PDB file of C-alpha atoms in Angstrom:
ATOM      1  CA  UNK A   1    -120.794  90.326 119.431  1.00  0.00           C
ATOM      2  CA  UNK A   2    -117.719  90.267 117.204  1.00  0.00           C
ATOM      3  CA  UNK A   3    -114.594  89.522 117.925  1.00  0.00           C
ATOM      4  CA  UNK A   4    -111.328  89.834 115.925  1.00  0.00           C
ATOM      5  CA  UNK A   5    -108.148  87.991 115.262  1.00  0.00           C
ATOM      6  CA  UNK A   6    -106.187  90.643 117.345  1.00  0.00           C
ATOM      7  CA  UNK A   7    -109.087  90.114 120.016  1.00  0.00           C
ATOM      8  CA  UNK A   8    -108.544  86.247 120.358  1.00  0.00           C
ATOM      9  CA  UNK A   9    -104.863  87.064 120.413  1.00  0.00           C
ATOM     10  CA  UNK A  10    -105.154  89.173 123.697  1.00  0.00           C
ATOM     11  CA  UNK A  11    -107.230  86.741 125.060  1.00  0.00           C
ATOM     12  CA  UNK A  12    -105.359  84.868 128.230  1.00  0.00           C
ATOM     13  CA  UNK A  13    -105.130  80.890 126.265  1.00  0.00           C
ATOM     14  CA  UNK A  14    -107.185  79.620 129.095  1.00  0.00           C
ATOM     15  CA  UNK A  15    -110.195  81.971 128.541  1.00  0.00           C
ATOM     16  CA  UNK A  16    -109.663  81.746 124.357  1.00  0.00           C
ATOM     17  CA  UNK A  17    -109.781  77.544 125.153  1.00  0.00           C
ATOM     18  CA  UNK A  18    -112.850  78.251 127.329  1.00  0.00           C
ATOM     19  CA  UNK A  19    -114.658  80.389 124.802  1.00  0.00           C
ATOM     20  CA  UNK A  20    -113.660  77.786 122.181  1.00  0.00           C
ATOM     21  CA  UNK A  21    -115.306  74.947 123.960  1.00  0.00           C
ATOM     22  CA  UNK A  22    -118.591  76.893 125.125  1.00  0.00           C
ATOM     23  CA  UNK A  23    -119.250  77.728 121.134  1.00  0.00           C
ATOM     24  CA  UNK A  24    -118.445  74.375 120.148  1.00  0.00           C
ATOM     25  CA  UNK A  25    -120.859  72.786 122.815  1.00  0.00           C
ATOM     26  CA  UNK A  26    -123.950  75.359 121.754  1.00  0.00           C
ATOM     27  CA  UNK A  27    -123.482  74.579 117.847  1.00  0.00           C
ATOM     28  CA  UNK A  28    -123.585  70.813 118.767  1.00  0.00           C
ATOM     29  CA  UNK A  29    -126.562  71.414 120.685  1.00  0.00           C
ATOM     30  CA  UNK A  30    -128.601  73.446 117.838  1.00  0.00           C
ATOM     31  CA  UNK A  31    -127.661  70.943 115.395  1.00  0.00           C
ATOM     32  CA  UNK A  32    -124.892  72.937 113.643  1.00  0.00           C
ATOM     33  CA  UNK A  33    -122.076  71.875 111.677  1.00  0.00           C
ATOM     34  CA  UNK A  34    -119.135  72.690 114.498  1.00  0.00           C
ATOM     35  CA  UNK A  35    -116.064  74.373 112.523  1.00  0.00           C
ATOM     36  CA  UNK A  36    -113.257  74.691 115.371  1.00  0.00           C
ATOM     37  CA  UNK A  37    -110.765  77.652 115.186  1.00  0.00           C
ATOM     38  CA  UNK A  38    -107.571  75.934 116.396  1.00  0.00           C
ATOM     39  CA  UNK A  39    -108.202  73.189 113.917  1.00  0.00           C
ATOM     40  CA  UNK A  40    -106.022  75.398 111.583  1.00  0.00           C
ATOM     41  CA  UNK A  41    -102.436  75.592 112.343  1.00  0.00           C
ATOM     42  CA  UNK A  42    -102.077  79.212 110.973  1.00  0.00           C
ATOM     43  CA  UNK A  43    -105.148  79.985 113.575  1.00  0.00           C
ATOM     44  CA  UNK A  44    -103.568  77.758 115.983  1.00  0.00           C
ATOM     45  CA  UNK A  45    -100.559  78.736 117.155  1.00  0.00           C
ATOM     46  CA  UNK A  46     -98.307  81.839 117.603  1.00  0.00           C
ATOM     47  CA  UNK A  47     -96.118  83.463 114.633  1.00  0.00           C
ATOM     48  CA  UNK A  48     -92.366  84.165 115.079  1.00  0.00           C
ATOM     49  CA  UNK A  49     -90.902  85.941 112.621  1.00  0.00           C
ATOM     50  CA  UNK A  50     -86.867  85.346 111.672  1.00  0.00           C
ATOM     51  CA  UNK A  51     -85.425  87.213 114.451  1.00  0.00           C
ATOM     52  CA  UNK A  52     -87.833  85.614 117.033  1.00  0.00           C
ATOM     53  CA  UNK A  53     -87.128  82.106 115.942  1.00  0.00           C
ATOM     54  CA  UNK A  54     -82.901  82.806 116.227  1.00  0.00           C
ATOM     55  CA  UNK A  55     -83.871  84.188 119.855  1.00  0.00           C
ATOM     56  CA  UNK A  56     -85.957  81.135 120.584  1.00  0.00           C
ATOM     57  CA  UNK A  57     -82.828  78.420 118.570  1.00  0.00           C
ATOM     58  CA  UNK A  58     -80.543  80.500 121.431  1.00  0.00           C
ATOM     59  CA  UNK A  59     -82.268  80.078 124.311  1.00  0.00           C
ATOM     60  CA  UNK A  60     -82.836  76.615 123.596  1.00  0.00           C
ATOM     61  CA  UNK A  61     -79.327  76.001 123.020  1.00  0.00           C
ATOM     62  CA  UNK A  62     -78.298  77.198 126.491  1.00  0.00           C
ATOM     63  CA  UNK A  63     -81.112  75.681 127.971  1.00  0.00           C
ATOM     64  CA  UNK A  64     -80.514  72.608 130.909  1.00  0.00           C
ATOM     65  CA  UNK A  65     -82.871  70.797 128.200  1.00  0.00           C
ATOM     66  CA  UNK A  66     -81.709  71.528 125.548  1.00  0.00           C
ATOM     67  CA  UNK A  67     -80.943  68.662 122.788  1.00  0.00           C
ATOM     68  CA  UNK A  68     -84.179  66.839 123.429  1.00  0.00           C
ATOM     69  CA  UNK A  69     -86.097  70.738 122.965  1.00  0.00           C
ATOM     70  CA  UNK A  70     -83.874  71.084 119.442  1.00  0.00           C
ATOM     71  CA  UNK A  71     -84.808  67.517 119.067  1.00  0.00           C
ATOM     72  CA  UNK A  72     -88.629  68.768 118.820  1.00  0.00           C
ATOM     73  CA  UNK A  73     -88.032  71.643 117.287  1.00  0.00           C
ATOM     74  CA  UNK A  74     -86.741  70.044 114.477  1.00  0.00           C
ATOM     75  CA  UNK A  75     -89.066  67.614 114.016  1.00  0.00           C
ATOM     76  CA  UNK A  76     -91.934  70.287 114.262  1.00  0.00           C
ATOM     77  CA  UNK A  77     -90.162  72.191 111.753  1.00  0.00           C
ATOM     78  CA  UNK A  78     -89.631  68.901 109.145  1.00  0.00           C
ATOM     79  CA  UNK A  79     -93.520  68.205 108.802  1.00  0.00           C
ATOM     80  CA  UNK A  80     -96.113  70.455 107.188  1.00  0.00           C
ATOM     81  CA  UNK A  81     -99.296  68.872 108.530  1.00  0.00           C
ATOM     82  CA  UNK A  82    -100.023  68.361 112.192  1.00  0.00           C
ATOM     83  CA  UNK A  83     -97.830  65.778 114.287  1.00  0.00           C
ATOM     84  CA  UNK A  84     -98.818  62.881 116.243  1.00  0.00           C
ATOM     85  CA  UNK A  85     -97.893  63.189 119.262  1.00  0.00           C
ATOM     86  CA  UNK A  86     -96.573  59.338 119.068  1.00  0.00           C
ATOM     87  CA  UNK A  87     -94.154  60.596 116.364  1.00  0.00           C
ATOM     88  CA  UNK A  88     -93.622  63.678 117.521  1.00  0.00           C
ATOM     89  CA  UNK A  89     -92.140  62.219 121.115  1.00  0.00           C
ATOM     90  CA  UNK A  90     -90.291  59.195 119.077  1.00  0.00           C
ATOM     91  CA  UNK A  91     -87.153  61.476 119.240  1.00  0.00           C
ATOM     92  CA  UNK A  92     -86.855  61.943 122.807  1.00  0.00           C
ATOM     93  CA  UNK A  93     -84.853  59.629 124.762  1.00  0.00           C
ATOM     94  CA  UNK A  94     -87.033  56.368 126.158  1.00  0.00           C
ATOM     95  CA  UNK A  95     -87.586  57.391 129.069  1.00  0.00           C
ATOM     96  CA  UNK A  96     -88.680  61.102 128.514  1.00  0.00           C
ATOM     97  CA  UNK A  97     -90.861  59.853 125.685  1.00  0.00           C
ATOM     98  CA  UNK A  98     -93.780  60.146 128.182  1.00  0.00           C
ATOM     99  CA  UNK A  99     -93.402  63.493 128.756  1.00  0.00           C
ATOM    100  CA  UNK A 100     -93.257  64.516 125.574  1.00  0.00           C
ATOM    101  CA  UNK A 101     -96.021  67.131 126.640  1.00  0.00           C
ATOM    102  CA  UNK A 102     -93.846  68.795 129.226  1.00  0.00           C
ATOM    103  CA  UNK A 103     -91.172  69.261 126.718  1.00  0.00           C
ATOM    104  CA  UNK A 104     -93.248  71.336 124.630  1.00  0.00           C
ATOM    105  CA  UNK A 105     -94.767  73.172 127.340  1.00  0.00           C
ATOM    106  CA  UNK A 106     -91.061  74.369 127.767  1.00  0.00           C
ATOM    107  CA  UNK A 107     -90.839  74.991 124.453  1.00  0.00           C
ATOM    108  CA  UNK A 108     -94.331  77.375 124.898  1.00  0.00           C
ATOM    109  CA  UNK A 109     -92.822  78.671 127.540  1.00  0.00           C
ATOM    110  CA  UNK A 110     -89.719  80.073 126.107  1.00  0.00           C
ATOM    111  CA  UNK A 111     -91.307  81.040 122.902  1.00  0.00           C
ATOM    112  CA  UNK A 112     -93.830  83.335 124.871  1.00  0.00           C
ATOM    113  CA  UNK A 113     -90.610  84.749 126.515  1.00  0.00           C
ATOM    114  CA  UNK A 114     -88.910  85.208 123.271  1.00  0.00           C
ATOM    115  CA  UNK A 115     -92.057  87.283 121.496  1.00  0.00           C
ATOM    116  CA  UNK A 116     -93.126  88.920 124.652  1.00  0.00           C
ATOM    117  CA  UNK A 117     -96.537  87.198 123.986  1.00  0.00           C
ATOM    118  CA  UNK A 118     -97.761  85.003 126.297  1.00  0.00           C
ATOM    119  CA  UNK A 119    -101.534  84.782 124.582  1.00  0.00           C
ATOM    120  CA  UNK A 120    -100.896  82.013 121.970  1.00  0.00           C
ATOM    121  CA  UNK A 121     -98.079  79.195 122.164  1.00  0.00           C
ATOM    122  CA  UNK A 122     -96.103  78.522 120.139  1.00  0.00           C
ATOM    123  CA  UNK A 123     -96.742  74.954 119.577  1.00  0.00           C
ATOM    124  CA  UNK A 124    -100.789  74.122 119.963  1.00  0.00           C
ATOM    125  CA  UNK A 125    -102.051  70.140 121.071  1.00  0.00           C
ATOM    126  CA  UNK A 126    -105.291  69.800 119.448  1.00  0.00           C
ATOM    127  CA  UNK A 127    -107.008  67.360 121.455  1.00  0.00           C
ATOM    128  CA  UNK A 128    -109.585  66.004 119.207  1.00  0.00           C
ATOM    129  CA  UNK A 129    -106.828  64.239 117.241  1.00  0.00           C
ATOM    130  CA  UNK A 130    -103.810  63.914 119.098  1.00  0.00           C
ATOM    131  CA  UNK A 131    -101.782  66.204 116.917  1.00  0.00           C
ATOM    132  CA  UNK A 132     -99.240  69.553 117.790  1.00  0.00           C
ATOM    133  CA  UNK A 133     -99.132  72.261 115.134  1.00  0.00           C
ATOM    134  CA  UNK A 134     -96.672  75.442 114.645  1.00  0.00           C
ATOM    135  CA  UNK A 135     -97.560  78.073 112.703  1.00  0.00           C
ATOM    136  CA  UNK A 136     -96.507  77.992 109.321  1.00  0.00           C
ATOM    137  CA  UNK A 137     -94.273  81.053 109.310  1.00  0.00           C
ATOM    138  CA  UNK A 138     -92.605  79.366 111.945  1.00  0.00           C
ATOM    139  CA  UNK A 139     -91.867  76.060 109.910  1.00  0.00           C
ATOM    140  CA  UNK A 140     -90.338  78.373 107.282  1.00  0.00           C
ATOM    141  CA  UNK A 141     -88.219  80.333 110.009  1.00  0.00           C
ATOM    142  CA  UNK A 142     -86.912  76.849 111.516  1.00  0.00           C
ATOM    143  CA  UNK A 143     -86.010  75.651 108.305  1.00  0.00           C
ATOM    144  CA  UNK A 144     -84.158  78.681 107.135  1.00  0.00           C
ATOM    145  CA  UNK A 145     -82.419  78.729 110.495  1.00  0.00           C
ATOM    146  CA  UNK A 146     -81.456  75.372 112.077  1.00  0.00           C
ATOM    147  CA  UNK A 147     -79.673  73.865 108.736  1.00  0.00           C
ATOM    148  CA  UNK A 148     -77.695  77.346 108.886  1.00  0.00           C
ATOM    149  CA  UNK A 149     -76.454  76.533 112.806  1.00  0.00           C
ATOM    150  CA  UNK A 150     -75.712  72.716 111.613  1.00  0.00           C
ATOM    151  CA  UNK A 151     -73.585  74.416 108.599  1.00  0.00           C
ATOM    152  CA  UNK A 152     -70.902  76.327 111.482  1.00  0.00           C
ATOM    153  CA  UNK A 153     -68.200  74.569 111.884  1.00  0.00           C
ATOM    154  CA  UNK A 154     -66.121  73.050 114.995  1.00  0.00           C
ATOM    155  CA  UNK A 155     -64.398  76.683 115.944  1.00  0.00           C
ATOM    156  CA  UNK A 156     -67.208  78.967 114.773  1.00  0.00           C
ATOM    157  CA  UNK A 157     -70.044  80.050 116.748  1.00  0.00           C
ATOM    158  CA  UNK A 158     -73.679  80.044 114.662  1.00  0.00           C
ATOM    159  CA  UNK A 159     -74.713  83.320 114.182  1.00  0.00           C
ATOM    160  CA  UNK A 160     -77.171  84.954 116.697  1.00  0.00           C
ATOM    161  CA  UNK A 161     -78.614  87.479 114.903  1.00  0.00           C
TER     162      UNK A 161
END
Protein backbone atom coordinates (compact mmCIF):
# COMPACT_ATOMS: atom_id res chain seq x y z
CA UNK A 1 0.00 0.00 0.00
CA UNK A 2 1.02 3.50 -1.06
CA UNK A 3 0.10 6.43 0.13
CA UNK A 4 0.68 10.02 -1.09
CA UNK A 5 1.45 13.44 0.22
CA UNK A 6 -2.17 14.58 -0.66
CA UNK A 7 -3.25 11.21 1.14
CA UNK A 8 -1.47 12.04 4.53
CA UNK A 9 -2.89 15.50 4.09
CA UNK A 10 -6.60 14.24 4.22
CA UNK A 11 -5.78 12.16 6.88
CA UNK A 12 -7.68 13.41 10.33
CA UNK A 13 -3.95 14.49 12.48
CA UNK A 14 -4.94 11.96 15.02
CA UNK A 15 -5.09 8.95 12.62
CA UNK A 16 -1.80 10.46 10.44
CA UNK A 17 -0.02 10.58 14.33
CA UNK A 18 -1.37 7.03 14.83
CA UNK A 19 -0.14 5.67 11.54
CA UNK A 20 3.14 7.50 12.23
CA UNK A 21 3.75 5.78 15.48
CA UNK A 22 2.56 2.13 14.37
CA UNK A 23 5.39 2.35 11.38
CA UNK A 24 7.86 3.69 13.60
CA UNK A 25 7.26 0.89 16.30
CA UNK A 26 7.41 -2.11 13.42
CA UNK A 27 10.81 -0.66 11.85
CA UNK A 28 12.24 -0.60 15.46
CA UNK A 29 11.13 -3.99 15.90
CA UNK A 30 12.73 -5.50 12.50
CA UNK A 31 15.83 -3.77 13.21
CA UNK A 32 15.39 -0.88 10.72
CA UNK A 33 16.84 2.41 10.62
CA UNK A 34 13.43 4.52 11.72
CA UNK A 35 13.27 7.78 9.38
CA UNK A 36 10.15 9.80 10.90
CA UNK A 37 8.00 11.95 8.50
CA UNK A 38 7.23 14.93 10.77
CA UNK A 39 10.88 15.18 11.57
CA UNK A 40 10.93 17.61 8.55
CA UNK A 41 9.33 20.88 9.02
CA UNK A 42 8.28 21.19 5.29
CA UNK A 43 6.56 17.53 5.97
CA UNK A 44 5.53 18.72 9.26
CA UNK A 45 3.30 21.26 9.29
CA UNK A 46 0.64 23.02 7.12
CA UNK A 47 1.51 25.67 4.21
CA UNK A 48 -0.17 29.12 4.10
CA UNK A 49 0.40 30.94 1.32
CA UNK A 50 0.48 35.12 1.48
CA UNK A 51 -3.12 35.68 1.61
CA UNK A 52 -3.65 32.91 4.27
CA UNK A 53 -0.99 34.19 6.56
CA UNK A 54 -2.66 38.14 6.38
CA UNK A 55 -6.05 36.22 7.26
CA UNK A 56 -4.38 34.33 10.07
CA UNK A 57 -2.04 38.10 11.31
CA UNK A 58 -6.04 39.44 11.36
CA UNK A 59 -7.64 37.13 13.26
CA UNK A 60 -4.98 37.10 15.66
CA UNK A 61 -5.05 40.69 16.02
CA UNK A 62 -8.71 40.75 17.08
CA UNK A 63 -8.32 37.83 19.01
CA UNK A 64 -9.05 38.03 23.24
CA UNK A 65 -5.31 36.56 23.05
CA UNK A 66 -3.92 38.24 21.00
CA UNK A 67 -0.32 39.91 21.81
CA UNK A 68 1.01 36.81 23.50
CA UNK A 69 -0.35 34.68 19.94
CA UNK A 70 1.67 37.62 17.76
CA UNK A 71 4.22 37.16 20.42
CA UNK A 72 4.65 33.40 19.05
CA UNK A 73 4.09 34.05 15.85
CA UNK A 74 6.88 36.11 15.62
CA UNK A 75 9.19 34.21 17.23
CA UNK A 76 8.20 31.12 15.02
CA UNK A 77 8.66 33.23 12.13
CA UNK A 78 12.44 34.68 13.36
CA UNK A 79 14.07 31.07 13.53
CA UNK A 80 14.72 28.71 10.62
CA UNK A 81 15.35 25.48 12.51
CA UNK A 82 12.93 23.97 14.98
CA UNK A 83 12.20 25.86 18.41
CA UNK A 84 12.54 24.73 21.85
CA UNK A 85 9.76 24.89 23.37
CA UNK A 86 11.76 26.59 26.49
CA UNK A 87 12.57 29.44 24.04
CA UNK A 88 9.79 29.38 22.21
CA UNK A 89 7.42 30.11 25.53
CA UNK A 90 10.27 32.68 26.95
CA UNK A 91 8.07 35.45 25.34
CA UNK A 92 4.93 34.86 27.01
CA UNK A 93 4.20 36.56 30.13
CA UNK A 94 5.48 34.45 33.48
CA UNK A 95 2.75 33.14 34.28
CA UNK A 96 1.37 31.84 30.86
CA UNK A 97 4.84 30.52 30.15
CA UNK A 98 3.44 27.08 31.18
CA UNK A 99 1.00 26.98 28.78
CA UNK A 100 2.89 27.76 26.14
CA UNK A 101 1.26 24.58 24.45
CA UNK A 102 -2.25 25.91 24.68
CA UNK A 103 -1.21 29.04 23.01
CA UNK A 104 -0.22 27.31 20.01
CA UNK A 105 -3.01 25.02 19.97
CA UNK A 106 -4.95 28.39 19.44
CA UNK A 107 -2.74 29.32 17.05
CA UNK A 108 -3.57 25.60 15.16
CA UNK A 109 -6.76 26.31 15.69
CA UNK A 110 -7.19 29.51 13.89
CA UNK A 111 -4.82 28.63 11.18
CA UNK A 112 -7.04 25.50 10.29
CA UNK A 113 -9.93 28.09 10.24
CA UNK A 114 -8.06 30.44 8.10
CA UNK A 115 -7.05 27.61 5.22
CA UNK A 116 -10.20 25.67 5.62
CA UNK A 117 -7.85 22.70 6.47
CA UNK A 118 -8.13 21.20 9.52
CA UNK A 119 -5.71 17.97 8.52
CA UNK A 120 -2.25 19.48 9.33
CA UNK A 121 -1.52 22.44 11.90
CA UNK A 122 -0.03 24.89 11.41
CA UNK A 123 2.58 24.76 13.97
CA UNK A 124 3.76 20.83 14.66
CA UNK A 125 5.45 19.75 18.49
CA UNK A 126 7.72 17.03 17.66
CA UNK A 127 7.95 15.14 20.71
CA UNK A 128 11.12 13.31 20.40
CA UNK A 129 12.98 16.62 20.88
CA UNK A 130 10.95 19.13 22.36
CA UNK A 131 10.87 21.38 19.35
CA UNK A 132 7.66 23.30 17.24
CA UNK A 133 8.19 23.75 13.52
CA UNK A 134 6.17 25.93 10.76
CA UNK A 135 6.43 25.26 7.45
CA UNK A 136 8.88 27.08 5.64
CA UNK A 137 6.60 28.94 3.25
CA UNK A 138 5.07 30.11 6.23
CA UNK A 139 8.35 31.62 7.81
CA UNK A 140 8.73 33.49 4.50
CA UNK A 141 4.95 34.70 4.56
CA UNK A 142 5.41 35.96 8.35
CA UNK A 143 8.39 37.71 7.55
CA UNK A 144 7.14 39.47 4.50
CA UNK A 145 4.04 40.36 6.47
CA UNK A 146 4.45 41.25 10.17
CA UNK A 147 7.48 43.91 9.60
CA UNK A 148 4.91 45.44 6.94
CA UNK A 149 1.97 45.80 9.91
CA UNK A 150 4.88 47.18 12.40
CA UNK A 151 5.76 49.78 9.40
CA UNK A 152 1.75 51.50 9.62
CA UNK A 153 1.75 54.20 11.44
CA UNK A 154 -0.35 55.63 14.57
CA UNK A 155 -3.58 56.71 12.23
CA UNK A 156 -3.25 54.04 9.54
CA UNK A 157 -4.71 50.73 9.62
CA UNK A 158 -2.16 47.70 8.24
CA UNK A 159 -3.38 46.49 5.23
CA UNK A 160 -5.67 43.36 5.19
CA UNK A 161 -5.32 42.13 2.02
Amino acid sequence: MTLTRADLDAMPATLRRQLSRYLETVSRSRGEQVTAVQNSAADAAMPLDRRQVAALVRDISFHRLGRPLRALLDRLAATESPLARSRLATVLPAPARAWAGRYVAVLNRLAAKTAKRPALPFCRFIRSNSTYVIHSTTRKWLRDILPAIERAGDHEEPLWE
